[in-house]
Amino acid sequence: MQPPSPAPRRATRSASSSALLPRVVTKAHVRRSSRIPSLSHSHSSPYFPSSPSSSASFSPSAKAARLAASNSLTHRLASSLALLLTAHPSRLPYARLRLLALFALLFLLLFTAIFIPLRFFLGRASPSAHSQHQLNLDRVKNGLPPLEYWPAPDSLAHALATKPTPVLKDVTLEHVRRLRTRRRKGSLTLVAACRDRTAFLQTVLPGWLTAIRPQDDILLVDWGTSPPDHVPLEEVVRASAAPRVTVVSLPDPGPWVLSRAYNLAFALATGEWIFKVDCDTEVRHAFLDRHPLTRDNMQSSFFYRFDWRRAPDLNQQHLSGVFLARADHLARVHGYDERLATYGWDDSDLYARLQTNGTPEGDTLVPLDIQPAMLSHMSHGDDLRAANQHLVMGPALETQLNSQAVSAVQNWQTVASSQKSVYSFDVYSRDARFIVAKPLTTPKPLLDHLSSDKRAAILDEGTNRLLHDNYGIPWSVLSEINRSRPELARSLAALRKSSNTDYTSALIFAEVGGSVPQRLLAMSSALALAIAHERPLFLAWSAGSREEPTPRITDFFDVDNSGFLLDDHDTIPASSRRKRARVYQVGRWKCRFTLDVCAQTDSAFNSMTEFRTGGHADERKAARHVLDVLNGKVPGKQNVLLRLEGVFPLQTSSERTRAFASLTPSLALAAHINKLGSVSTHVGVYLGAGVRQKGLDAMVKRLGQHSSQDTFYFVSGAERSVVETARTLFPASEEVSAAAQRPVAYGATQEIRDTIRDIAELFALSSCRDMVNDGRPPTAVLEVLSLLKGRSSLHT
């Protein structure tokens, strides 16, 4: 007898479960079963056991249809829901998990079906960063300005009124770098640092955003911009549509220090390359196309920098601080020397260290020139450029001092780890786009690392280098100027700052020679040229080939109080005079040769253009060349040397008259003029060279026939012996006669005393009521008398 066949396992398990846990049918079960009556009987399911008899009642085709239906998502969802409602308590967790998974799948399908079309249509209405970048490039290529990235006034006002709260406080540099690195997309960061330059950034930032690639970013350091006169960069960027711009603000960092500001920017930049610009630098959209970040056969052993010597004009020379270099190369040399707390030399020092120490392998970094056409500098004066600098002696002098001091202390690369600035940071956005930096430690200024004697020596050497290298004053001339070197440097810097012209580098050197009248004419011509072009004038009284002490300009005129220009021919109070040309005395012009010979011993002569009276076949053409140099139209030529005996061509007599009127007589000359007294009632007589006794007698006879007995004469001339003889023949007033016989009380040498007397007598002749001569008066005398008469009318 065979044992009975075992019942199906699932049925047995179900039966046993029913025996152990009797099922209680509630009204809820009835309601659920009535809603889905067929699910528990018409389908075989692991969760709903079916009897063999019911399964056998279906044909194979019906089974296939049911199988296809069970594969549908709707059927599975309904089955899972029915299972959850009617399942045995031991099966409830698995039923819930299945239902949850099916609901998640359904949500994912619905989300995909809705979001992708929505994103497509929104993307067409609002272009991506790449399409925005391409749109700006197209506008620039078509001659249109790039789209404005800066906010409207209402959004800016809202940003200013909103005071954000920090997301993170007092975090370290490494923490901020980790936050910024997470959102890094590109390989280049453009960095700029400035103070009170929001207006400049409104002009240049749109161009920056089109010049870099869409994935690159910009980092700005706002070094203490002071509201309400200037809007802080953070507020402007927060209200603008420039998501690629990060702003690091320092609310109260003290004086502007370029080296510290840019080193902070370098430390926070996340790009592999750093593009350093100034806040007044305009960048063309094709910059990176013209300056690729990879070059054949060079790998990464190079950096780009702007060579000021290639600048097309003086304004573009201020782009010398723009460079493009790898971030790891900058980090190796620790960026700028932060001890350079004053203006100048920071860029030159950084470039030198990059070239020699920029790579760990010891390879030399090759400096490549930035194409000048790819950049432009927004024009403004040195006063604005150095407005935030902690200046003591002017930008040019401090540049020279820094260059000397850097070579006298330890290299920044060896001490940077212990002396560089340390900051803590507050982060005001989760993407770390708005950061506030707070200095904790800063290095001492460069000169504070030196002894007082070393500082004095550096000041002296730096001043000499400035005057020679920057201003082009030859060494032989520097030793003859009647000013101390620091005083002269400060004076020239002040003149540059106050000049109304753009080209302020040219100096005028003038050596006046010939007779006394010719020298006076030469002085008036040189001074007229200096006044017209607002240039400093260095005057030398020519000694010719003599070696003995020569007279100096200050023996006859007060150069410190000369150079005023009266605005018109009317009477103007002294308080209304405006200095238009500073006059400096040069004791002796030592180089007696032509400039090409002088340049063999001093390179400063190479920057000069010479005009010599009687030394040119076409003096007017040579004079025009001088004017071109003064106007900055001759490359390589900066200063002018005038060797004059008489007037300079291409000038009017009125220009010379007004210039001569600005000359102030020295105390010695003024005293002798006053001693001669008033000769306004006299007739002036000037005796030229070569007059003999016979000629004097004939002149006395002729004048006696045409003059009354009470006519007085004031006699002067080229030869002193002839003048003394003539004064015994021509009647004069007792006062004038006595004064003319008195010797000059001032003057170190007889030559100086004779020159003072000759100039004073020319002043007296110009005030006489009439003039007669022997028929051969020098032209120079007549021109000087005309200048003196015009001078008198201007001062009346």
PDB file of N, CA and C in Angstrom, residues 729-794:
ATOM      1  N   LEU A 729      81.641 163.157 -21.860  1.00  0.00           N
ATOM      2  CA  LEU A 729      81.273 164.040 -22.963  1.00  0.00           C
ATOM      3  C   LEU A 729      79.779 164.336 -23.002  1.00  0.00           C
ATOM      4  N   PHE A 730      78.948 163.371 -22.518  1.00  0.00           N
ATOM      5  CA  PHE A 730      77.501 163.558 -22.554  1.00  0.00           C
ATOM      6  C   PHE A 730      77.017 164.029 -21.186  1.00  0.00           C
ATOM      7  N   PRO A 731      76.264 165.115 -21.146  1.00  0.00           N
ATOM      8  CA  PRO A 731      75.767 165.609 -19.861  1.00  0.00           C
ATOM      9  C   PRO A 731      74.756 164.632 -19.267  1.00  0.00           C
ATOM     10  N   ALA A 732      74.780 164.496 -17.961  1.00  0.00           N
ATOM     11  CA  ALA A 732      73.841 163.642 -17.241  1.00  0.00           C
ATOM     12  C   ALA A 732      73.513 164.299 -15.918  1.00  0.00           C
ATOM     13  N   SER A 733      72.436 163.843 -15.284  1.00  0.00           N
ATOM     14  CA  SER A 733      72.092 164.386 -13.973  1.00  0.00           C
ATOM     15  C   SER A 733      73.149 163.975 -12.968  1.00  0.00           C
ATOM     16  N   GLU A 734      73.298 164.777 -11.943  1.00  0.00           N
ATOM     17  CA  GLU A 734      74.342 164.500 -10.960  1.00  0.00           C
ATOM     18  C   GLU A 734      74.108 163.164 -10.256  1.00  0.00           C
ATOM     19  N   GLU A 735      72.827 162.857  -9.964  1.00  0.00           N
ATOM     20  CA  GLU A 735      72.546 161.609  -9.246  1.00  0.00           C
ATOM     21  C   GLU A 735      72.903 160.389 -10.090  1.00  0.00           C
ATOM     22  N   VAL A 736      72.486 160.438 -11.375  1.00  0.00           N
ATOM     23  CA  VAL A 736      72.759 159.299 -12.245  1.00  0.00           C
ATOM     24  C   VAL A 736      74.243 159.192 -12.522  1.00  0.00           C
ATOM     25  N   SER A 737      74.894 160.327 -12.706  1.00  0.00           N
ATOM     26  CA  SER A 737      76.330 160.316 -12.975  1.00  0.00           C
ATOM     27  C   SER A 737      77.097 159.742 -11.803  1.00  0.00           C
ATOM     28  N   ALA A 738      76.704 160.131 -10.608  1.00  0.00           N
ATOM     29  CA  ALA A 738      77.391 159.623  -9.423  1.00  0.00           C
ATOM     30  C   ALA A 738      77.129 158.131  -9.234  1.00  0.00           C
ATOM     31  N   ALA A 739      75.873 157.707  -9.472  1.00  0.00           N
ATOM     32  CA  ALA A 739      75.534 156.300  -9.293  1.00  0.00           C
ATOM     33  C   ALA A 739      76.264 155.427 -10.293  1.00  0.00           C
ATOM     34  N   ALA A 740      76.411 155.929 -11.520  1.00  0.00           N
ATOM     35  CA  ALA A 740      77.077 155.138 -12.544  1.00  0.00           C
ATOM     36  C   ALA A 740      78.544 154.932 -12.241  1.00  0.00           C
ATOM     37  N   GLN A 741      79.126 155.850 -11.462  1.00  0.00           N
ATOM     38  CA  GLN A 741      80.538 155.738 -11.154  1.00  0.00           C
ATOM     39  C   GLN A 741      80.803 154.799  -9.981  1.00  0.00           C
ATOM     40  N   ARG A 742      79.754 154.503  -9.188  1.00  0.00           N
ATOM     41  CA  ARG A 742      79.975 153.655  -8.014  1.00  0.00           C
ATOM     42  C   ARG A 742      80.203 152.214  -8.449  1.00  0.00           C
ATOM     43  N   PRO A 743      81.089 151.508  -7.777  1.00  0.00           N
ATOM     44  CA  PRO A 743      81.325 150.102  -8.116  1.00  0.00           C
ATOM     45  C   PRO A 743      80.172 149.224  -7.617  1.00  0.00           C
ATOM     46  N   VAL A 744      80.048 148.053  -8.213  1.00  0.00           N
ATOM     47  CA  VAL A 744      79.037 147.084  -7.780  1.00  0.00           C
ATOM     48  C   VAL A 744      79.466 146.513  -6.440  1.00  0.00           C
ATOM     49  N   ALA A 745      78.523 146.493  -5.507  1.00  0.00           N
ATOM     50  CA  ALA A 745      78.867 146.079  -4.145  1.00  0.00           C
ATOM     51  C   ALA A 745      78.859 144.570  -3.970  1.00  0.00           C
ATOM     52  N   TYR A 746      78.185 143.830  -4.874  1.00  0.00           N
ATOM     53  CA  TYR A 746      78.031 142.392  -4.701  1.00  0.00           C
ATOM     54  C   TYR A 746      78.746 141.659  -5.830  1.00  0.00           C
ATOM     55  N   GLY A 747      79.067 140.400  -5.564  1.00  0.00           N
ATOM     56  CA  GLY A 747      79.697 139.573  -6.585  1.00  0.00           C
ATOM     57  C   GLY A 747      81.017 139.031  -6.115  1.00  0.00           C
ATOM     58  N   ALA A 748      81.191 137.705  -6.258  1.00  0.00           N
ATOM     59  CA  ALA A 748      82.403 137.071  -5.772  1.00  0.00           C
ATOM     60  C   ALA A 748      83.595 137.345  -6.668  1.00  0.00           C
ATOM     61  N   THR A 749      83.379 137.559  -7.937  1.00  0.00           N
ATOM     62  CA  THR A 749      84.468 137.802  -8.874  1.00  0.00           C
ATOM     63  C   THR A 749      84.178 139.068  -9.666  1.00  0.00           C
ATOM     64  N   GLN A 750      85.211 139.573 -10.313  1.00  0.00           N
ATOM     65  CA  GLN A 750      85.036 140.769 -11.129  1.00  0.00           C
ATOM     66  C   GLN A 750      84.102 140.502 -12.297  1.00  0.00           C
ATOM     67  N   GLU A 751      84.159 139.313 -12.854  1.00  0.00           N
ATOM     68  CA  GLU A 751      83.263 138.986 -13.966  1.00  0.00           C
ATOM     69  C   GLU A 751      81.804 139.053 -13.532  1.00  0.00           C
ATOM     70  N   ILE A 752      81.516 138.556 -12.346  1.00  0.00           N
ATOM     71  CA  ILE A 752      80.134 138.609 -11.849  1.00  0.00           C
ATOM     72  C   ILE A 752      79.715 140.050 -11.628  1.00  0.00           C
ATOM     73  N   ARG A 753      80.605 140.865 -11.055  1.00  0.00           N
ATOM     74  CA  ARG A 753      80.257 142.267 -10.799  1.00  0.00           C
ATOM     75  C   ARG A 753      80.047 143.026 -12.111  1.00  0.00           C
ATOM     76  N   ASP A 754      80.886 142.758 -13.102  1.00  0.00           N
ATOM     77  CA  ASP A 754      80.713 143.425 -14.400  1.00  0.00           C
ATOM     78  C   ASP A 754      79.399 143.014 -15.060  1.00  0.00           C
ATOM     79  N   THR A 755      79.050 141.742 -14.945  1.00  0.00           N
ATOM     80  CA  THR A 755      77.796 141.274 -15.553  1.00  0.00           C
ATOM     81  C   THR A 755      76.590 141.892 -14.852  1.00  0.00           C
ATOM     82  N   ILE A 756      76.639 141.997 -13.534  1.00  0.00           N
ATOM     83  CA  ILE A 756      75.541 142.652 -12.799  1.00  0.00           C
ATOM     84  C   ILE A 756      75.383 144.091 -13.269  1.00  0.00           C
ATOM     85  N   ARG A 757      76.506 144.794 -13.433  1.00  0.00           N
ATOM     86  CA  ARG A 757      76.449 146.183 -13.901  1.00  0.00           C
ATOM     87  C   ARG A 757      75.865 146.270 -15.302  1.00  0.00           C
ATOM     88  N   ASP A 758      76.283 145.373 -16.199  1.00  0.00           N
ATOM     89  CA  ASP A 758      75.786 145.425 -17.577  1.00  0.00           C
ATOM     90  C   ASP A 758      74.280 145.166 -17.632  1.00  0.00           C
ATOM     91  N   ILE A 759      73.804 144.184 -16.861  1.00  0.00           N
ATOM     92  CA  ILE A 759      72.362 143.887 -16.868  1.00  0.00           C
ATOM     93  C   ILE A 759      71.580 145.045 -16.263  1.00  0.00           C
ATOM     94  N   ALA A 760      72.093 145.627 -15.174  1.00  0.00           N
ATOM     95  CA  ALA A 760      71.393 146.749 -14.539  1.00  0.00           C
ATOM     96  C   ALA A 760      71.308 147.943 -15.484  1.00  0.00           C
ATOM     97  N   GLU A 761      72.368 148.196 -16.247  1.00  0.00           N
ATOM     98  CA  GLU A 761      72.339 149.320 -17.183  1.00  0.00           C
ATOM     99  C   GLU A 761      71.368 149.073 -18.332  1.00  0.00           C
ATOM    100  N   LEU A 762      71.203 147.801 -18.752  1.00  0.00           N
ATOM    101  CA  LEU A 762      70.190 147.507 -19.761  1.00  0.00           C
ATOM    102  C   LEU A 762      68.787 147.768 -19.207  1.00  0.00           C
ATOM    103  N   PHE A 763      68.563 147.415 -17.945  1.00  0.00           N
ATOM    104  CA  PHE A 763      67.277 147.742 -17.310  1.00  0.00           C
ATOM    105  C   PHE A 763      67.056 149.253 -17.319  1.00  0.00           C
ATOM    106  N   ALA A 764      68.137 150.005 -17.008  1.00  0.00           N
ATOM    107  CA  ALA A 764      68.002 151.466 -16.970  1.00  0.00           C
ATOM    108  C   ALA A 764      67.735 152.033 -18.361  1.00  0.00           C
ATOM    109  N   LEU A 765      68.452 151.543 -19.366  1.00  0.00           N
ATOM    110  CA  LEU A 765      68.231 152.034 -20.727  1.00  0.00           C
ATOM    111  C   LEU A 765      66.784 151.831 -21.174  1.00  0.00           C
ATOM    112  N   SER A 766      66.192 150.690 -20.771  1.00  0.00           N
ATOM    113  CA  SER A 766      64.817 150.414 -21.206  1.00  0.00           C
ATOM    114  C   SER A 766      63.811 151.391 -20.614  1.00  0.00           C
ATOM    115  N   SER A 767      64.194 152.085 -19.539  1.00  0.00           N
ATOM    116  CA  SER A 767      63.264 153.040 -18.922  1.00  0.00           C
ATOM    117  C   SER A 767      63.503 154.477 -19.384  1.00  0.00           C
ATOM    118  N   CYS A 768      64.521 154.711 -20.240  1.00  0.00           N
ATOM    119  CA  CYS A 768      64.774 156.068 -20.741  1.00  0.00           C
ATOM    120  C   CYS A 768      63.633 156.513 -21.661  1.00  0.00           C
ATOM    121  N   ARG A 769      63.447 157.842 -21.749  1.00  0.00           N
ATOM    122  CA  ARG A 769      62.335 158.358 -22.550  1.00  0.00           C
ATOM    123  C   ARG A 769      62.598 158.239 -24.042  1.00  0.00           C
ATOM    124  N   ASP A 770      63.869 158.123 -24.439  1.00  0.00           N
ATOM    125  CA  ASP A 770      64.202 158.003 -25.854  1.00  0.00           C
ATOM    126  C   ASP A 770      65.543 157.306 -25.967  1.00  0.00           C
ATOM    127  N   MET A 771      65.882 156.828 -27.166  1.00  0.00           N
ATOM    128  CA  MET A 771      67.128 156.120 -27.387  1.00  0.00           C
ATOM    129  C   MET A 771      67.803 156.639 -28.646  1.00  0.00           C
ATOM    130  N   VAL A 772      69.132 156.810 -28.551  1.00  0.00           N
ATOM    131  CA  VAL A 772      69.948 157.109 -29.719  1.00  0.00           C
ATOM    132  C   VAL A 772      71.121 156.141 -29.718  1.00  0.00           C
ATOM    133  N   ASN A 773      71.728 155.977 -30.876  1.00  0.00           N
ATOM    134  CA  ASN A 773      72.868 155.078 -30.943  1.00  0.00           C
ATOM    135  C   ASN A 773      73.838 155.586 -31.985  1.00  0.00           C
ATOM    136  N   ASP A 774      74.935 154.877 -32.088  1.00  0.00           N
ATOM    137  CA  ASP A 774      75.974 155.310 -33.009  1.00  0.00           C
ATOM    138  C   ASP A 774      75.756 154.775 -34.410  1.00  0.00           C
ATOM    139  N   GLY A 775      74.579 154.200 -34.655  1.00  0.00           N
ATOM    140  CA  GLY A 775      74.285 153.662 -35.978  1.00  0.00           C
ATOM    141  C   GLY A 775      74.635 152.209 -36.142  1.00  0.00           C
ATOM    142  N   ARG A 776      75.327 151.617 -35.158  1.00  0.00           N
ATOM    143  CA  ARG A 776      75.686 150.209 -35.253  1.00  0.00           C
ATOM    144  C   ARG A 776      75.313 149.456 -33.970  1.00  0.00           C
ATOM    145  N   PRO A 777      74.082 149.585 -33.493  1.00  0.00           N
ATOM    146  CA  PRO A 777      73.720 148.877 -32.262  1.00  0.00           C
ATOM    147  C   PRO A 777      73.521 147.396 -32.547  1.00  0.00           C
ATOM    148  N   PRO A 778      73.993 146.508 -31.701  1.00  0.00           N
ATOM    149  CA  PRO A 778      73.752 145.083 -31.907  1.00  0.00           C
ATOM    150  C   PRO A 778      72.258 144.780 -31.892  1.00  0.00           C
ATOM    151  N   THR A 779      71.857 143.859 -32.758  1.00  0.00           N
ATOM    152  CA  THR A 779      70.443 143.467 -32.799  1.00  0.00           C
ATOM    153  C   THR A 779      69.990 142.901 -31.463  1.00  0.00           C
ATOM    154  N   ALA A 780      70.879 142.162 -30.806  1.00  0.00           N
ATOM    155  CA  ALA A 780      70.517 141.571 -29.518  1.00  0.00           C
ATOM    156  C   ALA A 780      70.160 142.639 -28.497  1.00  0.00           C
ATOM    157  N   VAL A 781      70.884 143.788 -28.532  1.00  0.00           N
ATOM    158  CA  VAL A 781      70.599 144.856 -27.575  1.00  0.00           C
ATOM    159  C   VAL A 781      69.205 145.416 -27.813  1.00  0.00           C
ATOM    160  N   LEU A 782      68.874 145.657 -29.064  1.00  0.00           N
ATOM    161  CA  LEU A 782      67.554 146.195 -29.371  1.00  0.00           C
ATOM    162  C   LEU A 782      66.451 145.220 -28.947  1.00  0.00           C
ATOM    163  N   GLU A 783      66.678 143.919 -29.150  1.00  0.00           N
ATOM    164  CA  GLU A 783      65.668 142.935 -28.758  1.00  0.00           C
ATOM    165  C   GLU A 783      65.527 142.866 -27.237  1.00  0.00           C
ATOM    166  N   VAL A 784      66.667 142.949 -26.523  1.00  0.00           N
ATOM    167  CA  VAL A 784      66.594 142.926 -25.059  1.00  0.00           C
ATOM    168  C   VAL A 784      65.870 144.156 -24.542  1.00  0.00           C
ATOM    169  N   LEU A 785      66.167 145.315 -25.109  1.00  0.00           N
ATOM    170  CA  LEU A 785      65.471 146.525 -24.673  1.00  0.00           C
ATOM    171  C   LEU A 785      63.969 146.414 -24.934  1.00  0.00           C
ATOM    172  N   SER A 786      63.607 145.761 -26.046  1.00  0.00           N
ATOM    173  CA  SER A 786      62.187 145.547 -26.319  1.00  0.00           C
ATOM    174  C   SER A 786      61.563 144.620 -25.277  1.00  0.00           C
ATOM    175  N   LEU A 787      62.294 143.558 -24.900  1.00  0.00           N
ATOM    176  CA  LEU A 787      61.794 142.663 -23.854  1.00  0.00           C
ATOM    177  C   LEU A 787      61.621 143.398 -22.532  1.00  0.00           C
ATOM    178  N   LEU A 788      62.603 144.249 -22.205  1.00  0.00           N
ATOM    179  CA  LEU A 788      62.544 144.962 -20.932  1.00  0.00           C
ATOM    180  C   LEU A 788      61.404 145.973 -20.908  1.00  0.00           C
ATOM    181  N   LYS A 789      61.177 146.641 -22.039  1.00  0.00           N
ATOM    182  CA  LYS A 789      60.041 147.571 -22.091  1.00  0.00           C
ATOM    183  C   LYS A 789      58.715 146.812 -21.934  1.00  0.00           C
ATOM    184  N   GLY A 790      58.635 145.651 -22.607  1.00  0.00           N
ATOM    185  CA  GLY A 790      57.422 144.846 -22.451  1.00  0.00           C
ATOM    186  C   GLY A 790      57.264 144.334 -21.036  1.00  0.00           C
ATOM    187  N   ARG A 791      58.394 143.980 -20.418  1.00  0.00           N
ATOM    188  CA  ARG A 791      58.338 143.539 -19.016  1.00  0.00           C
ATOM    189  C   ARG A 791      57.807 144.641 -18.125  1.00  0.00           C
ATOM    190  N   SER A 792      58.265 145.858 -18.364  1.00  0.00           N
ATOM    191  CA  SER A 792      57.811 146.985 -17.546  1.00  0.00           C
ATOM    192  C   SER A 792      56.309 147.204 -17.699  1.00  0.00           C
ATOM    193  N   SER A 793      55.808 147.061 -18.933  1.00  0.00           N
ATOM    194  CA  SER A 793      54.371 147.266 -19.136  1.00  0.00           C
ATOM    195  C   SER A 793      53.551 146.178 -18.454  1.00  0.00           C
ATOM    196  N   LEU A 794      54.078 144.945 -18.410  1.00  0.00           N
ATOM    197  CA  LEU A 794      53.355 143.872 -17.733  1.00  0.00           C
ATOM    198  C   LEU A 794      53.330 144.067 -16.224  1.00  0.00           C
TER     199      LEU A 794
END
